[in-house]
Amino acid sequence: MNKLCSCIVPCFNEEEVLPIYYEAMQKIMKGEEGRLSFELIFIDDGSQDRTLDVIKRLSVYDDRVHYISFSRNFGKEAALYAGFQRARGDYAVTMDADLQDPPSLIPEMIRCIEEEGYDSVATRRVTRKGEPVIRSFFARKFYHIINKISDANIVDGARDFRMMKRNMVDAILSMKEYNRFTKGIFGWVGFRTKWLEYENVERAAGETKWSFWKLFRYAMEGIIAFSTVPLTIVSLLGVIVCLIAFAFLIFVVVRAAIFGDPVAGWPSMVCIISFLSGIQLLGIGVVGMYLSKTYLETKHRPIYLVGEESHFVGDGKESC
């Protein structure tokens, strides 16, 4: 009996590109006939176009196509988690529908797992051709920073496009936190991983849903989810500022005692007070971000809510 590969495809307003993606996957699935069976799990993340209608048409035409439609937009992290819960395969592949994750790499992924014994095969872009320069700069800085301050091993240019064995999927499902950062989770759970490099590929159709602000928020989510270093930095900064303020206080008292000029220097005093106030607000903000994540975790809200979904035969899915 052939092994089963579950392809998990989050979708948000991907009406234009879905037929192109499906056609590309048809070639891959046909090429692996006799060796590997496939199921395509599309997660409609509250799309506002006709994405769900396109997926439903595909599911009528091809019984390998399944779908989940969220009640609203819950984000890509929730979509990936929902896909992992429904995946029945011996292998699971996470990939985008816009073809920036080339399906042509899937046969090589299969070979690496079956012949070389890896638990996971991940991909990374070696170039960022076509991306805005500023976005590329900050993306590289993010990878550099998060690898310095956390235990999550995230390779520069890493994509969510990867294939993994069932044991790694189960490990990911065991991490049920509400605030999810999948790139960090992939690195945290470990397992033997091989990296495949490829040149950046432009979207096949449609427009990117990731603005600079969304990417910035995503980066902050990752840092907070996998590192407490920002809290340490704020604490050290507080100690340093207190020492500077104490030294300045001694300076002011000595100067007033020797020169008897308590009025002079008020502009610098205003600057110092403003600086200290800024440091305090920064510290409160950082602590507040961690506290807010703790607050959301304690609510135990579901990671996502399903509006409708196709029938998954023998999925044995967990509660969301």
Short mmCIF file of C-alpha atoms in Angstrom, two decimals:
data_model
loop_
_atom_site.label_atom_id
_atom_site.label_comp_id
_atom_site.label_asym_id
_atom_site.label_seq_id
_atom_site.Cartn_x
_atom_site.Cartn_y
_atom_site.Cartn_z
CA MET A 1 0.00 0.00 0.00
CA ASN A 2 1.31 3.44 -0.96
CA LYS A 3 2.25 5.90 1.74
CA LEU A 4 0.08 9.01 2.00
CA CYS A 5 1.36 12.59 1.74
CA SER A 6 -0.85 15.38 3.10
CA CYS A 7 -0.32 18.79 1.50
CA ILE A 8 -1.45 21.59 3.82
CA VAL A 9 -2.24 24.80 1.90
CA PRO A 10 -3.40 27.93 3.79
CA CYS A 11 -5.41 30.28 1.56
CA PHE A 12 -6.46 33.88 2.02
CA ASN A 13 -7.97 35.55 -1.04
CA GLU A 14 -6.21 33.20 -3.47
CA GLU A 15 -9.01 32.87 -6.02
CA GLU A 16 -6.76 33.75 -8.97
CA VAL A 17 -3.87 31.43 -8.20
CA LEU A 18 -5.64 28.28 -6.97
CA PRO A 19 -6.34 26.78 -10.44
CA ILE A 20 -2.68 27.35 -11.37
CA TYR A 21 -1.52 25.73 -8.14
CA TYR A 22 -3.80 22.73 -8.63
CA GLU A 23 -2.55 22.22 -12.18
CA ALA A 24 1.05 22.29 -10.96
CA MET A 25 0.28 19.78 -8.21
CA GLN A 26 -1.49 17.51 -10.69
CA LYS A 27 1.82 17.00 -12.48
CA ILE A 28 3.60 16.15 -9.23
CA MET A 29 0.90 13.75 -8.05
CA LYS A 30 0.82 12.01 -11.41
CA GLY A 31 4.60 11.66 -11.39
CA GLU A 32 4.50 9.94 -7.98
CA GLU A 33 1.71 7.50 -8.87
CA GLY A 34 2.48 3.97 -7.75
CA ARG A 35 4.83 5.20 -5.03
CA LEU A 36 2.95 7.82 -3.05
CA SER A 37 -0.69 8.90 -2.66
CA PHE A 38 -1.69 12.50 -1.98
CA GLU A 39 -4.38 14.51 -0.28
CA LEU A 40 -4.66 18.29 -0.65
CA ILE A 41 -5.96 20.08 2.43
CA PHE A 42 -6.93 23.68 1.67
CA ILE A 43 -7.61 25.98 4.62
CA ASP A 44 -9.73 28.99 3.67
CA ASP A 45 -8.68 31.59 6.23
CA GLY A 46 -11.75 33.81 6.03
CA SER A 47 -11.22 34.83 2.40
CA GLN A 48 -13.37 37.65 1.06
CA ASP A 49 -13.22 36.60 -2.59
CA ARG A 50 -14.33 33.35 -4.25
CA THR A 51 -11.50 31.23 -2.85
CA LEU A 52 -13.86 28.81 -1.10
CA ASP A 53 -16.00 28.37 -4.24
CA VAL A 54 -12.92 27.46 -6.26
CA ILE A 55 -11.81 24.92 -3.63
CA LYS A 56 -15.29 23.39 -3.50
CA ARG A 57 -15.29 22.92 -7.27
CA LEU A 58 -11.92 21.20 -7.05
CA SER A 59 -13.20 18.91 -4.27
CA VAL A 60 -16.15 17.84 -6.43
CA TYR A 61 -13.83 17.06 -9.32
CA ASP A 62 -11.09 15.40 -7.26
CA ASP A 63 -11.77 13.38 -4.09
CA ARG A 64 -8.18 13.98 -2.97
CA VAL A 65 -9.10 17.62 -2.31
CA HIS A 66 -10.40 18.52 1.16
CA TYR A 67 -11.07 21.89 2.71
CA ILE A 68 -11.65 23.74 5.95
CA SER A 69 -13.27 27.17 5.96
CA PHE A 70 -12.77 29.36 9.03
CA SER A 71 -15.61 31.49 10.39
CA ARG A 72 -13.32 34.52 9.95
CA ASN A 73 -9.67 35.33 9.34
CA PHE A 74 -7.61 33.73 12.13
CA GLY A 75 -4.20 34.02 10.44
CA LYS A 76 -1.77 31.66 8.76
CA GLU A 77 -0.56 30.14 12.02
CA ALA A 78 -4.06 28.95 12.89
CA ALA A 79 -4.53 27.68 9.33
CA LEU A 80 -1.36 25.57 9.52
CA TYR A 81 -2.40 24.13 12.87
CA ALA A 82 -5.83 23.20 11.50
CA GLY A 83 -4.15 21.51 8.55
CA PHE A 84 -1.85 19.51 10.84
CA GLN A 85 -4.88 18.34 12.82
CA ARG A 86 -6.61 17.03 9.69
CA ALA A 87 -3.52 15.58 7.99
CA ARG A 88 -3.70 11.77 7.87
CA GLY A 89 -0.53 11.21 5.88
CA ASP A 90 2.70 9.43 6.70
CA TYR A 91 4.25 12.67 5.43
CA ALA A 92 2.95 16.23 5.60
CA VAL A 93 3.90 19.15 3.38
CA THR A 94 3.17 22.76 4.29
CA MET A 95 3.19 25.18 1.37
CA ASP A 96 1.62 28.35 -0.01
CA ALA A 97 -0.77 28.36 -2.93
CA ASP A 98 0.94 31.24 -4.75
CA LEU A 99 3.67 28.93 -6.18
CA GLN A 100 6.44 30.82 -4.43
CA ASP A 101 6.93 27.40 -2.86
CA PRO A 102 7.74 25.39 -6.03
CA PRO A 103 5.88 22.04 -6.09
CA SER A 104 8.71 20.76 -8.31
CA LEU A 105 10.83 20.37 -5.14
CA ILE A 106 8.46 17.78 -3.64
CA PRO A 107 10.01 14.73 -5.41
CA GLU A 108 13.45 15.75 -4.08
CA MET A 109 11.96 16.14 -0.59
CA ILE A 110 10.52 12.64 -0.79
CA ARG A 111 13.89 11.25 -1.89
CA CYS A 112 15.73 12.94 0.98
CA ILE A 113 13.33 11.50 3.55
CA GLU A 114 13.08 7.99 2.14
CA GLU A 115 16.66 7.47 0.95
CA GLU A 116 18.73 9.70 3.24
CA GLY A 117 16.74 9.11 6.43
CA TYR A 118 15.82 12.70 7.31
CA ASP A 119 12.77 13.47 9.44
CA SER A 120 12.15 16.76 7.70
CA VAL A 121 13.18 18.55 4.53
CA ALA A 122 12.90 22.34 4.69
CA THR A 123 13.49 25.06 2.12
CA ARG A 124 15.16 28.44 2.14
CA ARG A 125 15.52 31.19 -0.41
CA VAL A 126 19.09 32.09 -1.24
CA THR A 127 18.03 35.35 -2.90
CA ARG A 128 15.27 37.87 -2.32
CA LYS A 129 15.08 39.07 -5.88
CA GLY A 130 11.88 41.02 -6.49
CA GLU A 131 11.38 41.99 -2.84
CA PRO A 132 11.62 45.61 -1.65
CA VAL A 133 15.14 46.37 -0.39
CA ILE A 134 13.95 47.63 3.01
CA ARG A 135 11.85 44.52 3.61
CA SER A 136 14.78 42.26 2.72
CA PHE A 137 17.09 44.17 5.06
CA PHE A 138 14.77 43.91 8.05
CA ALA A 139 14.01 40.24 7.30
CA ARG A 140 17.70 39.36 7.45
CA LYS A 141 18.12 41.33 10.67
CA PHE A 142 15.16 39.49 12.20
CA TYR A 143 16.67 36.07 11.50
CA HIS A 144 20.01 37.24 12.90
CA ILE A 145 18.46 38.60 16.09
CA ILE A 146 16.08 35.73 16.88
CA ASN A 147 18.84 33.13 16.46
CA LYS A 148 21.01 35.10 18.87
CA ILE A 149 18.39 35.46 21.60
CA SER A 150 16.38 32.21 21.42
CA ASP A 151 16.71 28.43 21.26
CA ALA A 152 14.75 28.28 18.02
CA ASN A 153 17.01 27.48 15.07
CA ILE A 154 15.56 29.56 12.22
CA VAL A 155 17.65 29.67 9.05
CA ASP A 156 17.86 32.96 7.16
CA GLY A 157 15.44 32.86 4.25
CA ALA A 158 13.53 29.89 5.69
CA ARG A 159 10.12 29.26 4.18
CA ASP A 160 7.14 27.46 5.68
CA PHE A 161 7.50 25.09 2.73
CA ARG A 162 8.71 21.80 4.17
CA MET A 163 7.98 18.07 4.25
CA MET A 164 8.04 16.15 7.52
CA LYS A 165 7.38 12.68 8.82
CA ARG A 166 4.44 11.76 11.01
CA ASN A 167 6.51 11.84 14.21
CA MET A 168 7.39 15.49 13.65
CA VAL A 169 3.75 16.36 12.88
CA ASP A 170 2.68 14.75 16.15
CA ALA A 171 5.36 16.72 18.01
CA ILE A 172 4.05 19.97 16.53
CA LEU A 173 0.47 19.07 17.46
CA SER A 174 1.58 18.49 21.06
CA MET A 175 2.44 22.20 21.28
CA LYS A 176 -1.00 23.68 21.79
CA GLU A 177 -0.17 27.28 22.67
CA TYR A 178 -2.59 29.95 21.45
CA ASN A 179 0.15 32.36 20.33
CA ARG A 180 1.82 30.31 17.62
CA PHE A 181 4.96 31.01 15.61
CA THR A 182 5.38 28.02 13.33
CA LYS A 183 8.89 28.84 12.08
CA GLY A 184 10.06 28.82 15.68
CA ILE A 185 8.11 25.65 16.48
CA PHE A 186 9.74 23.85 13.56
CA GLY A 187 13.15 24.73 14.96
CA TRP A 188 12.26 24.06 18.59
CA VAL A 189 10.97 20.50 18.12
CA GLY A 190 14.23 19.59 16.39
CA PHE A 191 14.44 16.33 14.37
CA ARG A 192 16.93 15.70 11.56
CA THR A 193 16.34 18.34 8.92
CA LYS A 194 17.86 18.84 5.50
CA TRP A 195 17.72 22.26 3.84
CA LEU A 196 17.06 22.72 0.14
CA GLU A 197 18.04 26.05 -1.36
CA TYR A 198 16.34 27.73 -4.30
CA GLU A 199 16.11 31.09 -6.01
CA ASN A 200 13.25 33.39 -5.08
CA VAL A 201 10.12 32.82 -7.16
CA GLU A 202 7.52 35.51 -7.87
CA ARG A 203 3.84 34.92 -7.20
CA ALA A 204 2.06 33.15 -10.04
CA ALA A 205 -0.96 35.45 -9.70
CA GLY A 206 -2.63 37.84 -7.27
CA GLU A 207 -0.98 40.11 -4.71
CA THR A 208 0.91 39.42 -1.52
CA LYS A 209 -1.10 39.68 1.70
CA TRP A 210 1.97 40.55 3.78
CA SER A 211 2.44 44.28 4.29
CA PHE A 212 5.52 45.65 6.09
CA TRP A 213 3.44 46.25 9.22
CA LYS A 214 2.10 42.67 9.22
CA LEU A 215 5.64 41.30 8.82
CA PHE A 216 6.83 43.51 11.69
CA ARG A 217 4.07 42.23 13.95
CA TYR A 218 4.86 38.66 12.91
CA ALA A 219 8.53 39.20 13.79
CA MET A 220 7.58 40.57 17.23
CA GLU A 221 5.31 37.57 17.80
CA GLY A 222 8.24 35.28 17.07
CA ILE A 223 10.65 37.07 19.38
CA ILE A 224 8.20 37.17 22.27
CA ALA A 225 7.12 33.54 21.74
CA PHE A 226 10.65 32.11 21.84
CA SER A 227 12.76 34.47 23.92
CA THR A 228 12.71 36.32 27.24
CA VAL A 229 15.83 38.31 26.33
CA PRO A 230 13.84 41.56 25.80
CA LEU A 231 12.81 41.40 29.47
CA THR A 232 16.44 40.91 30.47
CA ILE A 233 17.54 43.85 28.32
CA VAL A 234 14.92 46.12 29.87
CA SER A 235 15.97 45.04 33.37
CA LEU A 236 19.65 45.75 32.63
CA LEU A 237 18.73 49.05 31.03
CA GLY A 238 16.82 49.98 34.18
CA VAL A 239 19.85 49.22 36.36
CA ILE A 240 22.19 51.24 34.10
CA VAL A 241 19.84 54.24 34.03
CA CYS A 242 19.49 54.13 37.84
CA LEU A 243 23.29 54.20 38.21
CA ILE A 244 23.58 57.12 35.79
CA ALA A 245 20.79 58.99 37.60
CA PHE A 246 22.47 58.39 40.98
CA ALA A 247 25.81 59.64 39.66
CA PHE A 248 24.14 62.72 38.22
CA LEU A 249 22.37 63.35 41.54
CA ILE A 250 25.73 63.37 43.34
CA PHE A 251 27.09 65.73 40.69
CA VAL A 252 24.18 68.17 41.15
CA VAL A 253 24.47 68.16 44.96
CA VAL A 254 28.25 68.72 44.86
CA ARG A 255 27.94 71.50 42.28
CA ALA A 256 25.22 73.27 44.29
CA ALA A 257 27.33 73.01 47.48
CA ILE A 258 30.49 74.37 45.84
CA PHE A 259 29.11 76.98 43.42
CA GLY A 260 25.78 77.75 45.05
CA ASP A 261 24.00 77.80 41.67
CA PRO A 262 20.90 75.62 41.98
CA VAL A 263 19.08 77.20 39.01
CA ALA A 264 21.56 76.59 36.21
CA GLY A 265 21.24 73.35 34.28
CA TRP A 266 17.45 73.00 34.22
CA PRO A 267 17.35 72.30 30.43
CA SER A 268 19.60 69.28 30.91
CA MET A 269 17.42 68.21 33.84
CA VAL A 270 14.33 68.32 31.62
CA CYS A 271 16.12 66.18 29.02
CA ILE A 272 17.12 63.64 31.65
CA ILE A 273 13.60 63.44 33.06
CA SER A 274 12.22 62.94 29.55
CA PHE A 275 14.81 60.25 28.86
CA LEU A 276 13.99 58.39 32.07
CA SER A 277 10.27 58.62 31.33
CA GLY A 278 10.89 57.11 27.90
CA ILE A 279 12.86 54.25 29.43
CA GLN A 280 10.05 53.58 31.88
CA LEU A 281 7.43 53.53 29.14
CA LEU A 282 9.62 51.22 27.05
CA GLY A 283 9.98 48.83 29.96
CA ILE A 284 6.26 48.88 30.72
CA GLY A 285 5.54 48.26 27.03
CA VAL A 286 7.83 45.21 26.82
CA VAL A 287 6.46 43.73 30.04
CA GLY A 288 2.94 44.48 28.81
CA MET A 289 3.52 42.53 25.59
CA TYR A 290 4.58 39.43 27.53
CA LEU A 291 1.71 39.89 29.97
CA SER A 292 -0.80 40.17 27.13
CA LYS A 293 0.41 36.87 25.67
CA THR A 294 0.04 35.23 29.07
CA TYR A 295 -3.46 36.70 29.37
CA LEU A 296 -4.49 35.28 25.98
CA GLU A 297 -3.09 31.86 26.87
CA THR A 298 -5.04 31.71 30.13
CA LYS A 299 -8.31 32.40 28.33
CA HIS A 300 -8.03 29.01 26.59
CA ARG A 301 -9.83 30.28 23.54
CA PRO A 302 -9.85 28.00 20.48
CA ILE A 303 -7.07 28.70 17.99
CA TYR A 304 -9.68 28.86 15.21
CA LEU A 305 -13.38 28.28 14.55
CA VAL A 306 -14.65 26.31 11.57
CA GLY A 307 -17.44 27.69 9.41
CA GLU A 308 -17.66 24.59 7.23
CA GLU A 309 -15.44 21.78 6.04
CA SER A 310 -15.44 18.78 3.77
CA HIS A 311 -15.63 15.25 5.09
CA PHE A 312 -12.29 13.86 6.24
CA VAL A 313 -12.45 10.07 6.20
CA GLY A 314 -11.00 8.60 9.39
CA ASP A 315 -9.23 11.84 10.30
CA GLY A 316 -9.37 11.29 14.03
CA LYS A 317 -8.96 15.03 14.39
CA GLU A 318 -8.43 16.67 17.73
CA SER A 319 -10.49 19.52 19.10
CA CYS A 320 -9.19 22.89 18.03
#
